[in-house]
Amino acid sequence: MEIEGACVVWQGAILGGILFWIFSSSHFNLTQKLRSFLQPWATHHVQTTTHIVLQIQSYQHGFLDTLFSGLSCVVSVPFYTAFLPLLFWSGHGQLARQMTLLMAFCDYTGNCIKDVVSAPRPLSPPVRRVASTKDEEDNALEYGLPSSHTLNTVCLSGYLLHYVLIHTQIQGPYVNYLGFSLVCLFVALIGLGRIYLGMHSLVDILAGLVLGLGILAFWLVIDEHIDSFVTSGQNVTPFWVALSFLLLFAYPTPELPTPSFEYHTAFNGVALGIVAGVQQTYHQFHHDAVPHLFSENLTIPVFVGRMMLGIPTILVVKFCSKTLAKWIIPVVANTLGIPIRSSRYIKSDKKIKEGGYLLTKHEVFDVDTGIRFVQYAGLAWSVVDLVPSLFTYTNL
């Protein structure tokens, strides 16, 4: 009873703290005040370090363009979104859970800071900006500080190294040194690449590095507690639903609309879907004794079969979730008398193309936010619940 009581207390404290921030930031206009303090400083450093970006770009070469563009894709949010289901299906459930939730935390924190500070990216021209994919073109529309690629690389590669050294038989000082050196090299290449591609200035990279190290240190302290809560805690799904809902409203309004809020909404939905699914099916599909890839019970042909069944299934679920949300959310909003707008998913004669936050100053609900959230929550739930059930029925 004492444990349950303590659990309810800290859940209430977290939700209450977020509610307090929402009301206080709205009443006292905290976002604008923070921006007026931080934006001039960040903008000054972006402008005064442009010569460093130009100096690095003076070594322009087609090979470097391809190398750094490829590395940026490997550490992008779409790549992690595609990679994490495979990690779940390979039997490494704990690592997959931690990487998903850490990614969601990094994405939310980094994008919040970006939109609070609203610092520009290096001016192009004179800086040459290389955006070889649609994802990179969208990234260029965000604000610059901190560098999300650097932040995510520090946290996820650092946590992966920690997990491998703690949970595997790979041990020894030379292994630790080699692993640490590889992670440092990878982070350095990502940071250098973001400057070379003209996507960030030096101050953006340093901010991403410092913030990433801080988040990683914090996560290494709480990761086991979070995993224990997700797999066997009390009121997990209701708490996470409330948390996800409040985080949407707690997100700061940027100076100008950017895609950052869309990215957060998607991964916020992913986190909820993963948590809800694992909470319900942990003892069936995600406990520590499940077969791992390369073991006798999960060979490469079986894993390939899982991918061939799982990937189309989650895409169908994503489509169905999106279709259902496009129908239900506007109906509910209209029933409650809430004005809505949509810039992407719903056709309307009064369509307003505006994004980056949940409510406009006229209290018009951005229905695209709810649709995006639901479709990614449905996709993530299918990864850890529906698809493993299909694996069981098909002996995969």
mmCIF file of C-alpha atoms in Angstrom:
data_model
loop_
_atom_site.group_PDB
_atom_site.id
_atom_site.type_symbol
_atom_site.label_atom_id
_atom_site.label_comp_id
_atom_site.label_asym_id
_atom_site.label_seq_id
_atom_site.Cartn_x
_atom_site.Cartn_y
_atom_site.Cartn_z
ATOM 1 C CA MET A 1 0.000 0.000 0.000
ATOM 2 C CA GLU A 2 2.845 2.381 0.815
ATOM 3 C CA ILE A 3 4.467 1.729 -2.569
ATOM 4 C CA GLU A 4 1.180 2.316 -4.396
ATOM 5 C CA GLY A 5 0.640 5.515 -2.420
ATOM 6 C CA ALA A 6 4.135 6.776 -3.247
ATOM 7 C CA CYS A 7 3.558 5.941 -6.914
ATOM 8 C CA VAL A 8 0.347 7.960 -6.990
ATOM 9 C CA VAL A 9 2.077 10.873 -5.234
ATOM 10 C CA TRP A 10 4.946 11.175 -7.703
ATOM 11 C CA GLN A 11 2.609 10.732 -10.675
ATOM 12 C CA GLY A 12 0.441 13.533 -9.339
ATOM 13 C CA ALA A 13 3.518 15.675 -8.674
ATOM 14 C CA ILE A 14 4.724 15.308 -12.275
ATOM 15 C CA LEU A 15 1.338 16.061 -13.817
ATOM 16 C CA GLY A 16 0.753 18.905 -11.360
ATOM 17 C CA GLY A 17 4.147 20.391 -12.164
ATOM 18 C CA ILE A 18 3.400 20.391 -15.886
ATOM 19 C CA LEU A 19 -0.017 21.960 -15.282
ATOM 20 C CA PHE A 20 1.614 24.642 -13.144
ATOM 21 C CA TRP A 21 4.084 25.379 -15.945
ATOM 22 C CA ILE A 22 1.282 25.605 -18.532
ATOM 23 C CA PHE A 23 -0.700 28.143 -16.515
ATOM 24 C CA SER A 24 2.259 30.135 -15.213
ATOM 25 C CA SER A 25 3.972 30.356 -18.612
ATOM 26 C CA SER A 26 0.711 31.497 -20.178
ATOM 27 C CA HIS A 27 -0.095 34.024 -17.443
ATOM 28 C CA PHE A 28 3.407 35.490 -17.109
ATOM 29 C CA ASN A 29 4.416 35.068 -20.779
ATOM 30 C CA LEU A 30 7.540 33.139 -19.763
ATOM 31 C CA THR A 31 8.386 31.908 -23.262
ATOM 32 C CA GLN A 32 8.677 35.454 -24.608
ATOM 33 C CA LYS A 33 10.744 36.569 -21.625
ATOM 34 C CA LEU A 34 13.163 33.654 -21.989
ATOM 35 C CA ARG A 35 13.410 34.306 -25.730
ATOM 36 C CA SER A 36 14.166 37.995 -25.256
ATOM 37 C CA PHE A 37 17.079 36.988 -23.026
ATOM 38 C CA LEU A 38 18.480 34.016 -24.998
ATOM 39 C CA GLN A 39 17.779 34.843 -28.647
ATOM 40 C CA PRO A 40 20.126 37.850 -28.998
ATOM 41 C CA TRP A 41 22.982 35.899 -27.426
ATOM 42 C CA ALA A 42 22.443 32.857 -29.690
ATOM 43 C CA THR A 43 21.966 34.959 -32.823
ATOM 44 C CA HIS A 44 25.185 36.865 -32.106
ATOM 45 C CA HIS A 45 27.178 33.645 -31.844
ATOM 46 C CA VAL A 46 25.621 32.241 -35.024
ATOM 47 C CA GLN A 47 26.556 35.372 -36.961
ATOM 48 C CA THR A 48 30.059 35.747 -35.540
ATOM 49 C CA THR A 49 30.991 32.103 -36.236
ATOM 50 C CA THR A 50 29.835 32.062 -39.864
ATOM 51 C CA HIS A 51 33.469 32.239 -40.939
ATOM 52 C CA ILE A 52 34.081 28.862 -39.235
ATOM 53 C CA VAL A 53 31.269 27.296 -41.263
ATOM 54 C CA LEU A 54 32.674 28.807 -44.490
ATOM 55 C CA GLN A 55 36.168 27.609 -43.643
ATOM 56 C CA ILE A 56 34.943 24.034 -43.116
ATOM 57 C CA GLN A 57 32.922 24.228 -46.324
ATOM 58 C CA SER A 58 36.011 25.320 -48.242
ATOM 59 C CA TYR A 59 36.953 21.621 -48.274
ATOM 60 C CA GLN A 60 33.834 20.901 -50.348
ATOM 61 C CA HIS A 61 33.914 17.561 -52.144
ATOM 62 C CA GLY A 62 31.266 15.234 -53.538
ATOM 63 C CA PHE A 63 32.470 12.407 -51.298
ATOM 64 C CA LEU A 64 32.089 14.553 -48.192
ATOM 65 C CA ASP A 65 28.629 15.661 -49.323
ATOM 66 C CA THR A 66 27.564 12.020 -49.622
ATOM 67 C CA LEU A 67 29.284 10.910 -46.403
ATOM 68 C CA PHE A 68 27.850 13.599 -44.144
ATOM 69 C CA SER A 69 24.402 13.464 -45.769
ATOM 70 C CA GLY A 70 24.323 9.709 -45.196
ATOM 71 C CA LEU A 71 25.418 10.046 -41.575
ATOM 72 C CA SER A 72 22.715 12.665 -40.989
ATOM 73 C CA CYS A 73 20.083 10.251 -42.327
ATOM 74 C CA VAL A 74 21.340 7.479 -40.039
ATOM 75 C CA VAL A 75 20.761 9.579 -36.915
ATOM 76 C CA SER A 76 17.516 11.212 -38.036
ATOM 77 C CA VAL A 77 14.124 10.713 -36.353
ATOM 78 C CA PRO A 78 12.650 8.826 -39.378
ATOM 79 C CA PHE A 79 15.562 6.362 -39.258
ATOM 80 C CA TYR A 80 15.069 5.665 -35.554
ATOM 81 C CA THR A 81 11.323 5.310 -36.117
ATOM 82 C CA ALA A 82 12.039 2.607 -38.715
ATOM 83 C CA PHE A 83 14.830 0.945 -36.729
ATOM 84 C CA LEU A 84 13.177 0.631 -33.320
ATOM 85 C CA PRO A 85 10.475 -1.890 -34.396
ATOM 86 C CA LEU A 86 13.218 -4.215 -35.604
ATOM 87 C CA LEU A 87 14.913 -3.922 -32.219
ATOM 88 C CA PHE A 88 11.685 -4.989 -30.493
ATOM 89 C CA TRP A 89 11.185 -7.916 -32.848
ATOM 90 C CA SER A 90 14.793 -9.082 -32.396
ATOM 91 C CA GLY A 91 14.073 -9.862 -28.733
ATOM 92 C CA HIS A 92 15.896 -6.891 -27.181
ATOM 93 C CA GLY A 93 12.797 -5.466 -25.542
ATOM 94 C CA GLN A 94 14.429 -3.579 -22.685
ATOM 95 C CA LEU A 95 16.913 -1.832 -24.965
ATOM 96 C CA ALA A 96 14.147 -0.991 -27.450
ATOM 97 C CA ARG A 97 11.932 0.451 -24.699
ATOM 98 C CA GLN A 98 14.726 2.590 -23.310
ATOM 99 C CA MET A 99 15.848 3.832 -26.720
ATOM 100 C CA THR A 100 12.266 4.763 -27.653
ATOM 101 C CA LEU A 101 11.548 6.683 -24.469
ATOM 102 C CA LEU A 102 14.984 8.323 -24.458
ATOM 103 C CA MET A 103 14.448 9.384 -28.070
ATOM 104 C CA ALA A 104 11.064 10.871 -27.169
ATOM 105 C CA PHE A 105 12.611 12.736 -24.229
ATOM 106 C CA CYS A 106 15.470 14.081 -26.356
ATOM 107 C CA ASP A 107 13.121 15.093 -29.154
ATOM 108 C CA TYR A 108 10.779 16.967 -26.822
ATOM 109 C CA THR A 109 13.518 18.699 -24.832
ATOM 110 C CA GLY A 110 15.585 19.693 -27.858
ATOM 111 C CA ASN A 111 12.636 20.990 -29.864
ATOM 112 C CA CYS A 112 11.254 22.916 -26.883
ATOM 113 C CA ILE A 113 14.573 24.726 -26.496
ATOM 114 C CA LYS A 114 14.744 25.361 -30.236
ATOM 115 C CA ASP A 115 11.349 27.020 -30.295
ATOM 116 C CA VAL A 116 11.896 28.950 -27.065
ATOM 117 C CA VAL A 117 15.206 30.423 -28.237
ATOM 118 C CA SER A 118 14.158 30.693 -31.921
ATOM 119 C CA ALA A 119 17.776 31.184 -33.019
ATOM 120 C CA PRO A 120 18.482 31.249 -36.772
ATOM 121 C CA ARG A 121 20.545 28.739 -38.669
ATOM 122 C CA PRO A 122 23.644 29.986 -40.547
ATOM 123 C CA LEU A 123 22.608 32.443 -43.257
ATOM 124 C CA SER A 124 22.442 30.851 -46.709
ATOM 125 C CA PRO A 125 24.033 32.343 -48.762
ATOM 126 C CA PRO A 126 26.908 32.855 -48.071
ATOM 127 C CA VAL A 127 26.758 29.449 -46.363
ATOM 128 C CA ARG A 128 26.090 26.524 -48.720
ATOM 129 C CA ARG A 129 23.204 24.436 -47.354
ATOM 130 C CA VAL A 130 23.086 20.797 -48.493
ATOM 131 C CA ALA A 131 19.648 19.205 -48.041
ATOM 132 C CA SER A 132 19.727 15.946 -49.970
ATOM 133 C CA THR A 133 16.437 14.505 -48.646
ATOM 134 C CA LYS A 134 12.929 15.735 -47.910
ATOM 135 C CA ASP A 135 13.631 15.189 -44.215
ATOM 136 C CA GLU A 136 16.656 17.480 -44.395
ATOM 137 C CA GLU A 137 14.621 20.132 -46.214
ATOM 138 C CA ASP A 138 12.101 20.009 -43.357
ATOM 139 C CA ASN A 139 14.917 20.174 -40.791
ATOM 140 C CA ALA A 140 16.170 23.354 -42.429
ATOM 141 C CA LEU A 141 12.816 24.989 -41.596
ATOM 142 C CA GLU A 142 13.414 24.510 -37.862
ATOM 143 C CA TYR A 143 15.390 26.832 -35.650
ATOM 144 C CA GLY A 144 19.027 25.970 -35.051
ATOM 145 C CA LEU A 145 19.955 25.815 -31.362
ATOM 146 C CA PRO A 146 20.535 23.120 -30.197
ATOM 147 C CA SER A 147 21.514 20.662 -32.921
ATOM 148 C CA SER A 148 19.024 17.784 -32.607
ATOM 149 C CA HIS A 149 21.292 15.421 -34.552
ATOM 150 C CA THR A 150 24.155 16.046 -32.130
ATOM 151 C CA LEU A 151 21.874 15.787 -29.097
ATOM 152 C CA ASN A 152 20.292 12.523 -30.269
ATOM 153 C CA THR A 153 23.635 10.994 -31.243
ATOM 154 C CA VAL A 154 25.218 11.718 -27.869
ATOM 155 C CA CYS A 155 22.264 10.283 -25.951
ATOM 156 C CA LEU A 156 21.416 7.237 -28.050
ATOM 157 C CA SER A 157 24.940 6.102 -28.938
ATOM 158 C CA GLY A 158 26.052 6.744 -25.368
ATOM 159 C CA TYR A 159 23.158 4.769 -23.941
ATOM 160 C CA LEU A 160 23.689 1.942 -26.445
ATOM 161 C CA LEU A 161 27.322 1.678 -25.352
ATOM 162 C CA HIS A 162 26.263 1.649 -21.692
ATOM 163 C CA TYR A 163 23.689 -1.078 -22.350
ATOM 164 C CA VAL A 164 26.116 -3.276 -24.293
ATOM 165 C CA LEU A 165 28.803 -3.019 -21.618
ATOM 166 C CA ILE A 166 26.373 -3.700 -18.762
ATOM 167 C CA HIS A 167 24.066 -6.346 -20.222
ATOM 168 C CA THR A 168 26.393 -8.441 -22.394
ATOM 169 C CA GLN A 169 29.432 -10.630 -21.864
ATOM 170 C CA ILE A 170 31.611 -8.097 -23.682
ATOM 171 C CA GLN A 171 33.832 -6.809 -20.877
ATOM 172 C CA GLY A 172 37.342 -5.508 -20.278
ATOM 173 C CA PRO A 173 39.219 -2.168 -20.194
ATOM 174 C CA TYR A 174 40.189 -2.377 -23.871
ATOM 175 C CA VAL A 175 36.576 -2.967 -24.864
ATOM 176 C CA ASN A 176 35.462 0.023 -22.786
ATOM 177 C CA TYR A 177 38.140 2.222 -24.339
ATOM 178 C CA LEU A 178 37.335 1.074 -27.876
ATOM 179 C CA GLY A 179 33.601 1.571 -27.385
ATOM 180 C CA PHE A 180 34.056 5.013 -25.871
ATOM 181 C CA SER A 181 36.425 6.020 -28.677
ATOM 182 C CA LEU A 182 33.988 4.892 -31.369
ATOM 183 C CA VAL A 183 31.123 6.814 -29.772
ATOM 184 C CA CYS A 184 33.260 9.967 -29.514
ATOM 185 C CA LEU A 185 34.345 9.605 -33.146
ATOM 186 C CA PHE A 186 30.750 9.124 -34.271
ATOM 187 C CA VAL A 187 29.547 12.177 -32.335
ATOM 188 C CA ALA A 188 32.423 14.257 -33.742
ATOM 189 C CA LEU A 189 31.605 13.209 -37.309
ATOM 190 C CA ILE A 190 27.924 14.057 -36.844
ATOM 191 C CA GLY A 191 28.747 17.477 -35.382
ATOM 192 C CA LEU A 192 31.308 18.240 -38.082
ATOM 193 C CA GLY A 193 28.915 17.026 -40.742
ATOM 194 C CA ARG A 194 26.101 19.294 -39.592
ATOM 195 C CA ILE A 195 28.424 22.301 -39.900
ATOM 196 C CA TYR A 196 29.791 21.122 -43.265
ATOM 197 C CA LEU A 197 26.253 20.713 -44.640
ATOM 198 C CA GLY A 198 25.449 24.280 -43.580
ATOM 199 C CA MET A 199 22.676 23.138 -41.241
ATOM 200 C CA HIS A 200 24.206 24.396 -37.991
ATOM 201 C CA SER A 201 26.739 26.784 -36.547
ATOM 202 C CA LEU A 202 29.355 25.903 -33.961
ATOM 203 C CA VAL A 203 27.233 27.167 -31.039
ATOM 204 C CA ASP A 204 24.367 24.867 -32.100
ATOM 205 C CA ILE A 205 26.674 21.853 -32.028
ATOM 206 C CA LEU A 206 28.153 22.758 -28.646
ATOM 207 C CA ALA A 207 24.671 23.305 -27.196
ATOM 208 C CA GLY A 208 23.549 19.907 -28.518
ATOM 209 C CA LEU A 209 26.660 18.263 -27.069
ATOM 210 C CA VAL A 210 26.278 19.803 -23.596
ATOM 211 C CA LEU A 211 22.533 19.177 -23.462
ATOM 212 C CA GLY A 212 23.010 15.614 -24.710
ATOM 213 C CA LEU A 213 25.585 14.811 -22.043
ATOM 214 C CA GLY A 214 23.271 16.236 -19.378
ATOM 215 C CA ILE A 215 20.275 14.219 -20.561
ATOM 216 C CA LEU A 216 22.361 11.050 -20.882
ATOM 217 C CA ALA A 217 23.712 11.403 -17.328
ATOM 218 C CA PHE A 218 20.170 11.965 -16.039
ATOM 219 C CA TRP A 219 18.783 9.002 -17.997
ATOM 220 C CA LEU A 220 21.446 6.615 -16.719
ATOM 221 C CA VAL A 221 20.212 7.387 -13.206
ATOM 222 C CA ILE A 222 16.490 6.835 -13.881
ATOM 223 C CA ASP A 223 16.416 4.250 -16.713
ATOM 224 C CA GLU A 224 15.891 1.200 -14.507
ATOM 225 C CA HIS A 225 13.152 2.977 -12.531
ATOM 226 C CA ILE A 226 11.353 3.964 -15.727
ATOM 227 C CA ASP A 227 11.558 0.442 -17.126
ATOM 228 C CA SER A 228 10.250 -1.026 -13.881
ATOM 229 C CA PHE A 229 7.351 1.424 -13.923
ATOM 230 C CA VAL A 230 6.470 0.723 -17.576
ATOM 231 C CA THR A 231 6.533 -3.047 -17.188
ATOM 232 C CA SER A 232 4.989 -3.485 -13.738
ATOM 233 C CA GLY A 233 3.884 -0.119 -12.356
ATOM 234 C CA GLN A 234 0.487 1.129 -11.185
ATOM 235 C CA ASN A 235 -1.798 3.324 -13.354
ATOM 236 C CA VAL A 236 0.782 3.278 -16.149
ATOM 237 C CA THR A 237 -1.458 3.794 -19.175
ATOM 238 C CA PRO A 238 -3.779 6.431 -17.615
ATOM 239 C CA PHE A 239 -0.759 8.330 -16.322
ATOM 240 C CA TRP A 240 0.984 8.244 -19.706
ATOM 241 C CA VAL A 241 -2.166 9.347 -21.532
ATOM 242 C CA ALA A 242 -2.453 12.345 -19.191
ATOM 243 C CA LEU A 243 1.281 13.062 -19.517
ATOM 244 C CA SER A 244 1.157 12.957 -23.320
ATOM 245 C CA PHE A 245 -1.890 15.228 -23.397
ATOM 246 C CA LEU A 246 -0.337 17.805 -21.078
ATOM 247 C CA LEU A 247 2.978 17.810 -22.955
ATOM 248 C CA LEU A 248 1.135 18.883 -26.097
ATOM 249 C CA PHE A 249 -0.168 21.959 -24.299
ATOM 250 C CA ALA A 250 3.095 22.618 -22.462
ATOM 251 C CA TYR A 251 5.005 22.950 -25.728
ATOM 252 C CA PRO A 252 6.211 26.545 -26.260
ATOM 253 C CA THR A 253 4.943 28.709 -29.102
ATOM 254 C CA PRO A 254 7.820 29.509 -31.508
ATOM 255 C CA GLU A 255 8.456 32.971 -32.886
ATOM 256 C CA LEU A 256 7.398 31.681 -36.313
ATOM 257 C CA PRO A 257 5.758 28.321 -37.174
ATOM 258 C CA THR A 258 8.205 25.410 -37.599
ATOM 259 C CA PRO A 259 7.918 21.619 -38.088
ATOM 260 C CA SER A 260 9.402 20.953 -34.617
ATOM 261 C CA PHE A 261 6.020 20.551 -32.930
ATOM 262 C CA GLU A 262 4.972 18.010 -35.571
ATOM 263 C CA TYR A 263 8.040 15.889 -34.837
ATOM 264 C CA HIS A 264 7.348 15.989 -31.123
ATOM 265 C CA THR A 265 3.691 15.086 -31.615
ATOM 266 C CA ALA A 266 4.618 12.039 -33.672
ATOM 267 C CA PHE A 267 7.174 10.716 -31.183
ATOM 268 C CA ASN A 268 4.927 11.579 -28.254
ATOM 269 C CA GLY A 269 2.354 9.283 -29.849
ATOM 270 C CA VAL A 270 5.010 6.621 -30.398
ATOM 271 C CA ALA A 271 5.990 6.717 -26.713
ATOM 272 C CA LEU A 272 2.366 6.344 -25.607
ATOM 273 C CA GLY A 273 1.743 3.443 -27.977
ATOM 274 C CA ILE A 274 4.872 1.626 -26.821
ATOM 275 C CA VAL A 275 4.137 2.137 -23.129
ATOM 276 C CA ALA A 276 0.474 1.097 -23.418
ATOM 277 C CA GLY A 277 1.323 -1.964 -25.506
ATOM 278 C CA VAL A 278 4.213 -3.164 -23.343
ATOM 279 C CA GLN A 279 2.195 -2.654 -20.160
ATOM 280 C CA GLN A 280 -0.478 -5.020 -21.487
ATOM 281 C CA THR A 281 1.766 -7.666 -23.082
ATOM 282 C CA TYR A 282 5.034 -7.601 -21.145
ATOM 283 C CA HIS A 283 4.699 -11.108 -19.705
ATOM 284 C CA GLN A 284 3.670 -12.487 -23.107
ATOM 285 C CA PHE A 285 6.114 -10.924 -25.554
ATOM 286 C CA HIS A 286 8.660 -8.620 -23.882
ATOM 287 C CA HIS A 287 10.036 -10.328 -20.776
ATOM 288 C CA ASP A 288 13.738 -11.069 -20.385
ATOM 289 C CA ALA A 289 13.429 -14.725 -21.403
ATOM 290 C CA VAL A 290 12.146 -14.113 -24.959
ATOM 291 C CA PRO A 291 14.415 -15.473 -27.738
ATOM 292 C CA HIS A 292 17.040 -13.070 -29.061
ATOM 293 C CA LEU A 293 18.238 -12.752 -32.637
ATOM 294 C CA PHE A 294 20.909 -15.307 -33.634
ATOM 295 C CA SER A 295 19.716 -17.710 -30.942
ATOM 296 C CA GLU A 296 18.392 -21.179 -31.748
ATOM 297 C CA ASN A 297 14.780 -20.021 -31.466
ATOM 298 C CA LEU A 298 15.209 -16.811 -33.461
ATOM 299 C CA THR A 299 17.358 -17.434 -36.505
ATOM 300 C CA ILE A 300 17.952 -14.969 -39.323
ATOM 301 C CA PRO A 301 15.332 -16.586 -41.641
ATOM 302 C CA VAL A 302 12.743 -16.336 -38.862
ATOM 303 C CA PHE A 303 13.659 -12.694 -38.242
ATOM 304 C CA VAL A 304 13.336 -11.938 -41.957
ATOM 305 C CA GLY A 305 9.895 -13.541 -41.824
ATOM 306 C CA ARG A 306 9.012 -11.293 -38.896
ATOM 307 C CA MET A 307 10.018 -8.220 -40.892
ATOM 308 C CA MET A 308 8.053 -9.321 -43.943
ATOM 309 C CA LEU A 309 4.945 -9.779 -41.785
ATOM 310 C CA GLY A 310 5.482 -6.965 -39.309
ATOM 311 C CA ILE A 311 6.377 -4.015 -41.530
ATOM 312 C CA PRO A 312 3.281 -4.202 -43.791
ATOM 313 C CA THR A 313 1.102 -4.752 -40.712
ATOM 314 C CA ILE A 314 2.264 -1.626 -38.884
ATOM 315 C CA LEU A 315 1.876 0.440 -42.065
ATOM 316 C CA VAL A 316 -1.710 -0.785 -42.434
ATOM 317 C CA VAL A 317 -2.389 0.050 -38.783
ATOM 318 C CA LYS A 318 -0.906 3.517 -39.263
ATOM 319 C CA PHE A 319 -3.172 4.118 -42.262
ATOM 320 C CA CYS A 320 -6.242 2.832 -40.417
ATOM 321 C CA SER A 321 -5.426 4.893 -37.304
ATOM 322 C CA LYS A 322 -5.037 8.007 -39.423
ATOM 323 C CA THR A 323 -8.317 7.379 -41.254
ATOM 324 C CA LEU A 324 -10.193 6.720 -38.025
ATOM 325 C CA ALA A 325 -8.731 9.823 -36.358
ATOM 326 C CA LYS A 326 -9.624 11.997 -39.365
ATOM 327 C CA TRP A 327 -13.234 10.939 -38.892
ATOM 328 C CA ILE A 328 -13.583 10.837 -35.099
ATOM 329 C CA ILE A 329 -11.617 13.898 -33.916
ATOM 330 C CA PRO A 330 -13.500 16.513 -36.009
ATOM 331 C CA VAL A 331 -16.826 14.939 -35.002
ATOM 332 C CA VAL A 332 -15.937 15.108 -31.312
ATOM 333 C CA ALA A 333 -14.637 18.683 -31.644
ATOM 334 C CA ASN A 334 -17.761 19.817 -33.470
ATOM 335 C CA THR A 335 -19.979 18.076 -30.913
ATOM 336 C CA LEU A 336 -18.196 19.942 -28.111
ATOM 337 C CA GLY A 337 -18.374 23.196 -30.037
ATOM 338 C CA ILE A 338 -14.604 23.538 -30.404
ATOM 339 C CA PRO A 339 -13.496 25.429 -33.556
ATOM 340 C CA ILE A 340 -10.968 23.437 -35.573
ATOM 341 C CA ARG A 341 -8.456 24.022 -38.322
ATOM 342 C CA SER A 342 -6.408 21.722 -40.548
ATOM 343 C CA SER A 343 -3.494 22.513 -42.808
ATOM 344 C CA ARG A 344 -2.801 18.987 -44.025
ATOM 345 C CA TYR A 345 -5.187 16.145 -43.275
ATOM 346 C CA ILE A 346 -8.694 17.518 -43.729
ATOM 347 C CA LYS A 347 -9.865 19.469 -46.754
ATOM 348 C CA SER A 348 -11.839 22.581 -45.957
ATOM 349 C CA ASP A 349 -12.756 25.861 -47.592
ATOM 350 C CA LYS A 350 -11.515 27.601 -44.450
ATOM 351 C CA LYS A 351 -8.249 25.785 -44.235
ATOM 352 C CA ILE A 352 -5.625 27.753 -42.334
ATOM 353 C CA LYS A 353 -2.014 26.951 -43.003
ATOM 354 C CA GLU A 354 -0.426 27.549 -39.644
ATOM 355 C CA GLY A 355 1.456 25.194 -37.355
ATOM 356 C CA GLY A 356 3.878 24.740 -34.509
ATOM 357 C CA TYR A 357 1.511 24.807 -31.540
ATOM 358 C CA LEU A 358 -1.771 23.303 -30.449
ATOM 359 C CA LEU A 359 -4.047 26.323 -29.973
ATOM 360 C CA THR A 360 -3.964 29.628 -31.807
ATOM 361 C CA LYS A 361 -4.571 32.906 -30.044
ATOM 362 C CA HIS A 362 -8.206 32.538 -31.157
ATOM 363 C CA GLU A 363 -8.448 29.160 -29.368
ATOM 364 C CA VAL A 364 -8.837 27.188 -32.606
ATOM 365 C CA PHE A 365 -7.872 23.542 -32.164
ATOM 366 C CA ASP A 366 -5.305 22.220 -34.668
ATOM 367 C CA VAL A 367 -6.962 18.929 -35.577
ATOM 368 C CA ASP A 368 -3.808 17.809 -37.405
ATOM 369 C CA THR A 369 -2.105 17.480 -34.018
ATOM 370 C CA GLY A 370 -4.634 14.936 -32.786
ATOM 371 C CA ILE A 371 -4.610 13.005 -36.047
ATOM 372 C CA ARG A 372 -0.822 12.796 -36.128
ATOM 373 C CA PHE A 373 -0.693 11.773 -32.477
ATOM 374 C CA VAL A 374 -3.271 8.993 -32.905
ATOM 375 C CA GLN A 375 -1.753 7.521 -36.047
ATOM 376 C CA TYR A 376 1.713 7.198 -34.517
ATOM 377 C CA ALA A 377 0.328 5.879 -31.236
ATOM 378 C CA GLY A 378 -1.538 3.217 -33.225
ATOM 379 C CA LEU A 379 1.583 2.345 -35.189
ATOM 380 C CA ALA A 380 3.682 1.982 -32.033
ATOM 381 C CA TRP A 381 1.015 -0.095 -30.263
ATOM 382 C CA SER A 382 0.943 -2.505 -33.199
ATOM 383 C CA VAL A 383 4.738 -2.910 -32.992
ATOM 384 C CA VAL A 384 4.623 -4.280 -29.426
ATOM 385 C CA ASP A 385 1.142 -5.820 -29.235
ATOM 386 C CA LEU A 386 -0.584 -6.707 -32.515
ATOM 387 C CA VAL A 387 2.479 -7.785 -34.495
ATOM 388 C CA PRO A 388 3.966 -10.028 -31.725
ATOM 389 C CA SER A 389 0.527 -11.667 -31.479
ATOM 390 C CA LEU A 390 0.711 -12.400 -35.196
ATOM 391 C CA PHE A 391 4.201 -13.831 -34.697
ATOM 392 C CA THR A 392 2.753 -16.226 -32.129
ATOM 393 C CA TYR A 393 -0.074 -17.354 -34.441
ATOM 394 C CA THR A 394 2.328 -17.890 -37.357
ATOM 395 C CA ASN A 395 5.069 -19.546 -35.270
ATOM 396 C CA LEU A 396 7.514 -16.728 -35.935
#
